[in-house]
Amino acid sequence: MHSMEPLPYLKEIKLKKNLIESFDHYPFSIAAIKGLRSIEFGKDVTIFVGENGSGKSTLLEAIAVGLGFNAEGGSKNFSFGTRKTHSELHSYLQFSRSFKRYNDGFFLRAESFYNVATHMDELDEEVYDFGYLPPPPEIKNRYGGNSLHNQSHGESFISLLFERFSGNGLYLLDEPESALSPAKQLSVLSRMRQLVNNQSQFIMATHSPILMAYPDAKIYQIDQSGIYPIQFEDTDHYQITKAFLNNPEPMLKELFFNE
């Protein structure tokens, strides 16, 4: 019987710096990647925060691909490729995993989710082309029964979390807030909690202070100085949002000063 804690499924990554010939080319030229040594993941939720272009999505993508997920998103069974744009960073990461394997997994990437939805529709069409009698269950049945293209962007994200994510899983989310209202982001927090209570781990890149507020999440700031742990209340996202909502007039006057 194992005495070790089964979670997190992904415990740590390390950058194999000795294999990198040059840090002058992308993605190794990104300041945060240059300074990367290792990242330890939280048992439940780990969050990457940073400005646009900081490298957080590049890092999350590399983790997903290194674990066997499709670069554009989806489960490990998705092998389509609309256009190969992902970096080679995944080949230079060393993964430390738990002894326990996860049963479910998904890489949700907001910017290419349309391609994932299209691929699922195509797979359902192929089922009938092969003439199975009776045909196997349609893939979209795992996503609420409707094509994700027949739902709004936000609705399809919510369907994914509530219908497709089943627990005992490792879920990687890249800016899931991009299509969600604040109320729906709160729904995501609630669903994450349900799944965490069902032996799941989340790794997420986000700009949303609402999603960053997940209790006891391990948060990493990614910027020009590297990758380092940070408290929720110390993030720029929290401080700027709080200051603006508490008293928007001074910020607006400063922004519009030259008008």
mmCIF file of C-alpha atoms in Angstrom:
data_model
loop_
_atom_site.group_PDB
_atom_site.id
_atom_site.type_symbol
_atom_site.label_atom_id
_atom_site.label_comp_id
_atom_site.label_asym_id
_atom_site.label_seq_id
_atom_site.Cartn_x
_atom_site.Cartn_y
_atom_site.Cartn_z
ATOM 1 C CA MET A 1 0.000 0.000 0.000
ATOM 2 C CA HIS A 2 1.380 3.405 -0.986
ATOM 3 C CA SER A 3 1.986 5.845 1.858
ATOM 4 C CA MET A 4 2.610 8.728 -0.530
ATOM 5 C CA GLU A 5 -0.071 11.269 -1.364
ATOM 6 C CA PRO A 6 -1.573 10.331 -4.769
ATOM 7 C CA LEU A 7 -2.072 13.960 -5.780
ATOM 8 C CA PRO A 8 -0.887 16.024 -7.510
ATOM 9 C CA TYR A 9 -0.699 13.845 -10.594
ATOM 10 C CA LEU A 10 1.918 16.214 -11.997
ATOM 11 C CA LYS A 11 4.298 17.052 -9.172
ATOM 12 C CA GLU A 12 7.116 19.012 -10.783
ATOM 13 C CA ILE A 13 8.761 20.006 -14.037
ATOM 14 C CA LYS A 14 12.402 20.889 -14.618
ATOM 15 C CA LEU A 15 14.068 22.533 -17.596
ATOM 16 C CA LYS A 16 16.846 20.432 -19.141
ATOM 17 C CA LYS A 17 19.167 23.396 -19.602
ATOM 18 C CA ASN A 18 22.137 21.219 -20.502
ATOM 19 C CA LEU A 19 20.369 20.155 -23.712
ATOM 20 C CA ILE A 20 19.628 23.703 -24.889
ATOM 21 C CA GLU A 21 22.208 24.896 -27.409
ATOM 22 C CA SER A 22 21.204 28.555 -27.375
ATOM 23 C CA PHE A 23 18.906 30.849 -25.411
ATOM 24 C CA ASP A 24 18.844 33.354 -28.271
ATOM 25 C CA HIS A 25 15.937 31.719 -30.096
ATOM 26 C CA TYR A 26 12.257 31.290 -29.254
ATOM 27 C CA PRO A 27 11.006 29.904 -26.920
ATOM 28 C CA PHE A 28 14.219 29.828 -24.917
ATOM 29 C CA SER A 29 14.726 33.548 -25.487
ATOM 30 C CA ILE A 30 11.652 34.319 -23.354
ATOM 31 C CA ALA A 31 12.969 35.826 -20.135
ATOM 32 C CA ALA A 32 10.877 33.565 -17.914
ATOM 33 C CA ILE A 33 12.074 30.437 -19.732
ATOM 34 C CA LYS A 34 15.692 31.546 -19.496
ATOM 35 C CA GLY A 35 15.349 31.704 -15.734
ATOM 36 C CA LEU A 36 13.309 28.521 -15.370
ATOM 37 C CA ARG A 37 14.806 25.807 -13.223
ATOM 38 C CA SER A 38 11.842 23.920 -11.782
ATOM 39 C CA ILE A 39 8.182 24.394 -10.907
ATOM 40 C CA GLU A 40 6.396 22.490 -8.161
ATOM 41 C CA PHE A 41 2.663 22.077 -8.640
ATOM 42 C CA GLY A 42 -0.056 22.406 -6.052
ATOM 43 C CA LYS A 43 -2.078 19.406 -4.989
ATOM 44 C CA ASP A 44 -5.309 20.888 -6.315
ATOM 45 C CA VAL A 45 -4.853 24.037 -8.409
ATOM 46 C CA THR A 46 -1.791 25.759 -9.876
ATOM 47 C CA ILE A 47 -2.184 29.092 -11.658
ATOM 48 C CA PHE A 48 0.186 30.972 -13.968
ATOM 49 C CA VAL A 49 -0.325 34.741 -14.142
ATOM 50 C CA GLY A 50 1.474 37.410 -16.140
ATOM 51 C CA GLU A 51 1.145 40.025 -18.827
ATOM 52 C CA ASN A 52 0.476 39.209 -22.468
ATOM 53 C CA GLY A 53 3.670 37.857 -24.008
ATOM 54 C CA SER A 54 5.173 36.811 -20.703
ATOM 55 C CA GLY A 55 5.265 33.152 -21.748
ATOM 56 C CA LYS A 56 2.577 31.659 -19.520
ATOM 57 C CA SER A 57 0.584 30.154 -22.408
ATOM 58 C CA THR A 58 3.790 28.920 -24.056
ATOM 59 C CA LEU A 59 4.712 27.166 -20.827
ATOM 60 C CA LEU A 60 1.245 25.665 -20.353
ATOM 61 C CA GLU A 61 1.244 24.458 -23.955
ATOM 62 C CA ALA A 62 4.630 22.788 -23.458
ATOM 63 C CA ILE A 63 3.366 21.034 -20.329
ATOM 64 C CA ALA A 64 0.267 19.822 -22.184
ATOM 65 C CA VAL A 65 2.192 18.536 -25.204
ATOM 66 C CA GLY A 66 4.824 16.937 -22.975
ATOM 67 C CA LEU A 67 2.057 15.036 -21.186
ATOM 68 C CA GLY A 68 0.636 13.771 -24.472
ATOM 69 C CA PHE A 69 -2.198 16.212 -25.136
ATOM 70 C CA ASN A 70 -2.860 17.721 -28.537
ATOM 71 C CA ALA A 71 -1.215 21.142 -28.941
ATOM 72 C CA GLU A 72 -4.471 22.774 -30.078
ATOM 73 C CA GLY A 73 -6.446 21.293 -27.211
ATOM 74 C CA GLY A 74 -8.662 18.342 -26.450
ATOM 75 C CA SER A 75 -8.033 14.999 -24.823
ATOM 76 C CA LYS A 76 -5.125 12.658 -25.482
ATOM 77 C CA ASN A 77 -7.275 10.954 -28.122
ATOM 78 C CA PHE A 78 -7.272 14.109 -30.261
ATOM 79 C CA SER A 79 -4.495 13.994 -32.827
ATOM 80 C CA PHE A 80 -5.614 16.600 -35.372
ATOM 81 C CA GLY A 81 -3.476 19.587 -36.318
ATOM 82 C CA THR A 82 -4.819 22.667 -38.084
ATOM 83 C CA ARG A 83 -1.413 24.312 -38.154
ATOM 84 C CA LYS A 84 1.749 23.383 -36.301
ATOM 85 C CA THR A 85 2.627 26.449 -34.274
ATOM 86 C CA HIS A 86 3.646 25.009 -30.923
ATOM 87 C CA SER A 87 7.215 25.371 -29.739
ATOM 88 C CA GLU A 88 9.773 22.669 -29.006
ATOM 89 C CA LEU A 89 9.889 23.561 -25.322
ATOM 90 C CA HIS A 90 8.095 20.355 -24.302
ATOM 91 C CA SER A 91 11.089 18.304 -25.473
ATOM 92 C CA TYR A 92 13.280 20.056 -22.915
ATOM 93 C CA LEU A 93 11.071 19.514 -19.880
ATOM 94 C CA GLN A 94 11.536 16.732 -17.349
ATOM 95 C CA PHE A 95 8.270 15.600 -15.747
ATOM 96 C CA SER A 96 7.899 14.255 -12.225
ATOM 97 C CA ARG A 97 4.598 12.408 -11.814
ATOM 98 C CA SER A 98 2.662 10.764 -9.009
ATOM 99 C CA PHE A 99 2.520 6.980 -8.772
ATOM 100 C CA LYS A 100 -1.228 7.295 -9.415
ATOM 101 C CA ARG A 101 -2.489 7.748 -12.967
ATOM 102 C CA TYR A 102 -5.377 10.055 -13.754
ATOM 103 C CA ASN A 103 -8.399 8.595 -15.551
ATOM 104 C CA ASP A 104 -9.528 11.742 -17.316
ATOM 105 C CA GLY A 105 -7.690 14.651 -18.870
ATOM 106 C CA PHE A 106 -8.225 17.627 -21.131
ATOM 107 C CA PHE A 107 -6.329 20.633 -22.463
ATOM 108 C CA LEU A 108 -8.709 23.573 -22.897
ATOM 109 C CA ARG A 109 -7.139 26.266 -25.049
ATOM 110 C CA ALA A 110 -9.417 29.224 -25.638
ATOM 111 C CA GLU A 111 -7.740 30.483 -28.820
ATOM 112 C CA SER A 112 -8.067 27.181 -30.679
ATOM 113 C CA PHE A 113 -11.260 25.812 -29.121
ATOM 114 C CA TYR A 114 -13.116 26.357 -32.408
ATOM 115 C CA ASN A 115 -10.775 23.831 -34.034
ATOM 116 C CA VAL A 116 -11.440 21.312 -31.256
ATOM 117 C CA ALA A 117 -15.212 21.684 -31.681
ATOM 118 C CA THR A 118 -14.871 21.233 -35.444
ATOM 119 C CA HIS A 119 -12.779 18.099 -34.986
ATOM 120 C CA MET A 120 -15.417 16.558 -32.703
ATOM 121 C CA ASP A 121 -18.121 17.164 -35.316
ATOM 122 C CA GLU A 122 -15.909 15.594 -37.983
ATOM 123 C CA LEU A 123 -15.318 12.510 -35.830
ATOM 124 C CA ASP A 124 -19.075 12.065 -35.375
ATOM 125 C CA GLU A 125 -19.551 12.305 -39.150
ATOM 126 C CA GLU A 126 -16.855 9.665 -39.728
ATOM 127 C CA VAL A 127 -18.724 7.210 -37.488
ATOM 128 C CA TYR A 128 -21.572 7.064 -40.003
ATOM 129 C CA ASP A 129 -19.237 6.964 -42.989
ATOM 130 C CA PHE A 130 -17.825 3.675 -41.691
ATOM 131 C CA GLY A 131 -21.339 2.256 -41.420
ATOM 132 C CA TYR A 132 -21.239 0.861 -37.879
ATOM 133 C CA LEU A 133 -24.430 -1.046 -36.987
ATOM 134 C CA PRO A 134 -25.410 0.193 -34.531
ATOM 135 C CA PRO A 135 -23.167 3.270 -34.554
ATOM 136 C CA PRO A 136 -21.187 3.989 -31.394
ATOM 137 C CA PRO A 137 -22.397 6.876 -29.193
ATOM 138 C CA GLU A 138 -21.749 10.253 -30.750
ATOM 139 C CA ILE A 139 -18.826 12.149 -29.243
ATOM 140 C CA LYS A 140 -20.976 15.207 -28.677
ATOM 141 C CA ASN A 141 -23.082 13.199 -26.216
ATOM 142 C CA ARG A 142 -20.188 13.629 -23.771
ATOM 143 C CA TYR A 143 -20.537 17.398 -24.165
ATOM 144 C CA GLY A 144 -24.232 17.802 -23.393
ATOM 145 C CA GLY A 145 -25.677 16.259 -26.571
ATOM 146 C CA ASN A 146 -25.302 19.290 -28.851
ATOM 147 C CA SER A 147 -22.538 20.272 -31.209
ATOM 148 C CA LEU A 148 -20.356 22.846 -29.496
ATOM 149 C CA HIS A 149 -20.735 24.952 -32.654
ATOM 150 C CA ASN A 150 -24.449 25.250 -31.875
ATOM 151 C CA GLN A 151 -23.665 26.918 -28.568
ATOM 152 C CA SER A 152 -22.086 30.260 -27.789
ATOM 153 C CA HIS A 153 -18.389 30.280 -27.010
ATOM 154 C CA GLY A 154 -19.127 30.664 -23.309
ATOM 155 C CA GLU A 155 -21.860 28.030 -23.292
ATOM 156 C CA SER A 156 -19.555 25.527 -24.968
ATOM 157 C CA PHE A 157 -16.889 26.127 -22.305
ATOM 158 C CA ILE A 158 -19.432 25.547 -19.553
ATOM 159 C CA SER A 159 -20.725 22.400 -21.290
ATOM 160 C CA LEU A 160 -17.182 21.117 -21.424
ATOM 161 C CA LEU A 161 -16.572 21.605 -17.699
ATOM 162 C CA PHE A 162 -19.927 20.279 -16.527
ATOM 163 C CA GLU A 163 -20.575 17.523 -19.084
ATOM 164 C CA ARG A 164 -17.152 16.345 -20.264
ATOM 165 C CA PHE A 165 -14.908 16.694 -17.204
ATOM 166 C CA SER A 166 -15.711 13.646 -15.080
ATOM 167 C CA GLY A 167 -13.214 13.730 -12.198
ATOM 168 C CA ASN A 168 -10.094 11.756 -11.309
ATOM 169 C CA GLY A 169 -8.524 13.972 -13.937
ATOM 170 C CA LEU A 170 -5.760 16.359 -14.869
ATOM 171 C CA TYR A 171 -7.152 19.482 -16.548
ATOM 172 C CA LEU A 172 -5.082 22.195 -18.189
ATOM 173 C CA LEU A 173 -6.910 25.457 -18.902
ATOM 174 C CA ASP A 174 -5.468 28.289 -20.984
ATOM 175 C CA GLU A 175 -7.348 31.565 -20.350
ATOM 176 C CA PRO A 176 -10.782 29.936 -19.954
ATOM 177 C CA GLU A 177 -12.241 33.291 -18.857
ATOM 178 C CA SER A 178 -11.963 34.703 -22.398
ATOM 179 C CA ALA A 179 -15.543 33.701 -23.260
ATOM 180 C CA LEU A 180 -17.102 33.843 -19.801
ATOM 181 C CA SER A 181 -19.039 36.508 -17.938
ATOM 182 C CA PRO A 182 -18.131 37.132 -14.274
ATOM 183 C CA ALA A 183 -21.145 35.054 -13.213
ATOM 184 C CA LYS A 184 -20.017 32.140 -15.384
ATOM 185 C CA GLN A 185 -16.490 32.431 -14.003
ATOM 186 C CA LEU A 186 -17.977 31.898 -10.558
ATOM 187 C CA SER A 187 -19.681 28.788 -11.959
ATOM 188 C CA VAL A 188 -16.276 27.592 -13.142
ATOM 189 C CA LEU A 189 -14.884 28.019 -9.627
ATOM 190 C CA SER A 190 -17.754 25.966 -8.239
ATOM 191 C CA ARG A 191 -17.253 23.203 -10.816
ATOM 192 C CA MET A 192 -13.506 23.179 -10.191
ATOM 193 C CA ARG A 193 -14.204 22.647 -6.500
ATOM 194 C CA GLN A 194 -16.475 19.693 -7.276
ATOM 195 C CA LEU A 195 -13.837 18.122 -9.482
ATOM 196 C CA VAL A 196 -11.015 18.767 -7.001
ATOM 197 C CA ASN A 197 -13.118 17.008 -4.378
ATOM 198 C CA ASN A 198 -13.279 14.142 -6.865
ATOM 199 C CA GLN A 199 -9.498 13.685 -7.047
ATOM 200 C CA SER A 200 -8.737 16.162 -9.825
ATOM 201 C CA GLN A 201 -5.856 18.565 -10.446
ATOM 202 C CA PHE A 202 -5.978 21.825 -12.403
ATOM 203 C CA ILE A 203 -3.156 23.791 -14.026
ATOM 204 C CA MET A 204 -4.338 27.097 -15.445
ATOM 205 C CA ALA A 205 -3.068 30.249 -17.130
ATOM 206 C CA THR A 206 -5.398 33.186 -16.579
ATOM 207 C CA HIS A 207 -5.854 36.943 -16.351
ATOM 208 C CA SER A 208 -9.014 36.623 -14.263
ATOM 209 C CA PRO A 209 -8.849 37.732 -10.609
ATOM 210 C CA ILE A 210 -12.007 35.697 -10.043
ATOM 211 C CA LEU A 211 -10.376 32.441 -11.133
ATOM 212 C CA MET A 212 -7.147 33.332 -9.312
ATOM 213 C CA ALA A 213 -9.151 33.460 -6.097
ATOM 214 C CA TYR A 214 -9.546 29.677 -5.944
ATOM 215 C CA PRO A 215 -8.840 28.843 -2.263
ATOM 216 C CA ASP A 216 -5.245 27.756 -1.548
ATOM 217 C CA ALA A 217 -4.266 27.762 -5.214
ATOM 218 C CA LYS A 218 -0.526 27.858 -5.852
ATOM 219 C CA ILE A 219 0.027 30.958 -7.982
ATOM 220 C CA TYR A 220 3.143 31.658 -10.043
ATOM 221 C CA GLN A 221 3.956 35.084 -11.454
ATOM 222 C CA ILE A 222 5.656 34.944 -14.856
ATOM 223 C CA ASP A 223 7.509 38.082 -15.957
ATOM 224 C CA GLN A 224 10.867 39.463 -17.115
ATOM 225 C CA SER A 225 12.518 38.442 -13.858
ATOM 226 C CA GLY A 226 11.470 34.792 -14.082
ATOM 227 C CA ILE A 227 8.839 32.526 -12.518
ATOM 228 C CA TYR A 228 8.143 32.805 -8.812
ATOM 229 C CA PRO A 229 5.342 32.152 -6.287
ATOM 230 C CA ILE A 230 3.042 35.056 -5.446
ATOM 231 C CA GLN A 231 0.054 35.607 -3.193
ATOM 232 C CA PHE A 232 -3.316 36.331 -4.794
ATOM 233 C CA GLU A 233 -3.587 39.770 -3.178
ATOM 234 C CA ASP A 234 -0.114 40.719 -4.446
ATOM 235 C CA THR A 235 -0.863 40.138 -8.139
ATOM 236 C CA ASP A 236 -1.289 43.176 -10.381
ATOM 237 C CA HIS A 237 -4.565 41.688 -11.582
ATOM 238 C CA TYR A 238 -6.041 41.795 -8.093
ATOM 239 C CA GLN A 239 -4.616 45.170 -7.096
ATOM 240 C CA ILE A 240 -5.536 47.015 -10.300
ATOM 241 C CA THR A 241 -9.033 45.519 -10.439
ATOM 242 C CA LYS A 242 -9.705 46.291 -6.779
ATOM 243 C CA ALA A 243 -8.404 49.858 -7.051
ATOM 244 C CA PHE A 244 -10.443 50.517 -10.174
ATOM 245 C CA LEU A 245 -13.709 49.100 -8.840
ATOM 246 C CA ASN A 246 -13.364 50.871 -5.494
ATOM 247 C CA ASN A 247 -12.724 54.265 -7.086
ATOM 248 C CA PRO A 248 -12.707 54.350 -10.914
ATOM 249 C CA GLU A 249 -12.724 58.141 -11.391
ATOM 250 C CA PRO A 250 -9.001 58.822 -10.607
ATOM 251 C CA MET A 251 -7.843 56.069 -12.967
ATOM 252 C CA LEU A 252 -10.156 57.264 -15.747
ATOM 253 C CA LYS A 253 -8.947 60.848 -15.323
ATOM 254 C CA GLU A 254 -5.345 59.687 -15.589
ATOM 255 C CA LEU A 255 -6.064 57.549 -18.649
ATOM 256 C CA PHE A 256 -7.899 60.413 -20.397
ATOM 257 C CA PHE A 257 -5.554 63.161 -19.196
ATOM 258 C CA ASN A 258 -4.451 64.242 -22.692
ATOM 259 C CA GLU A 259 -7.942 64.567 -24.145
#
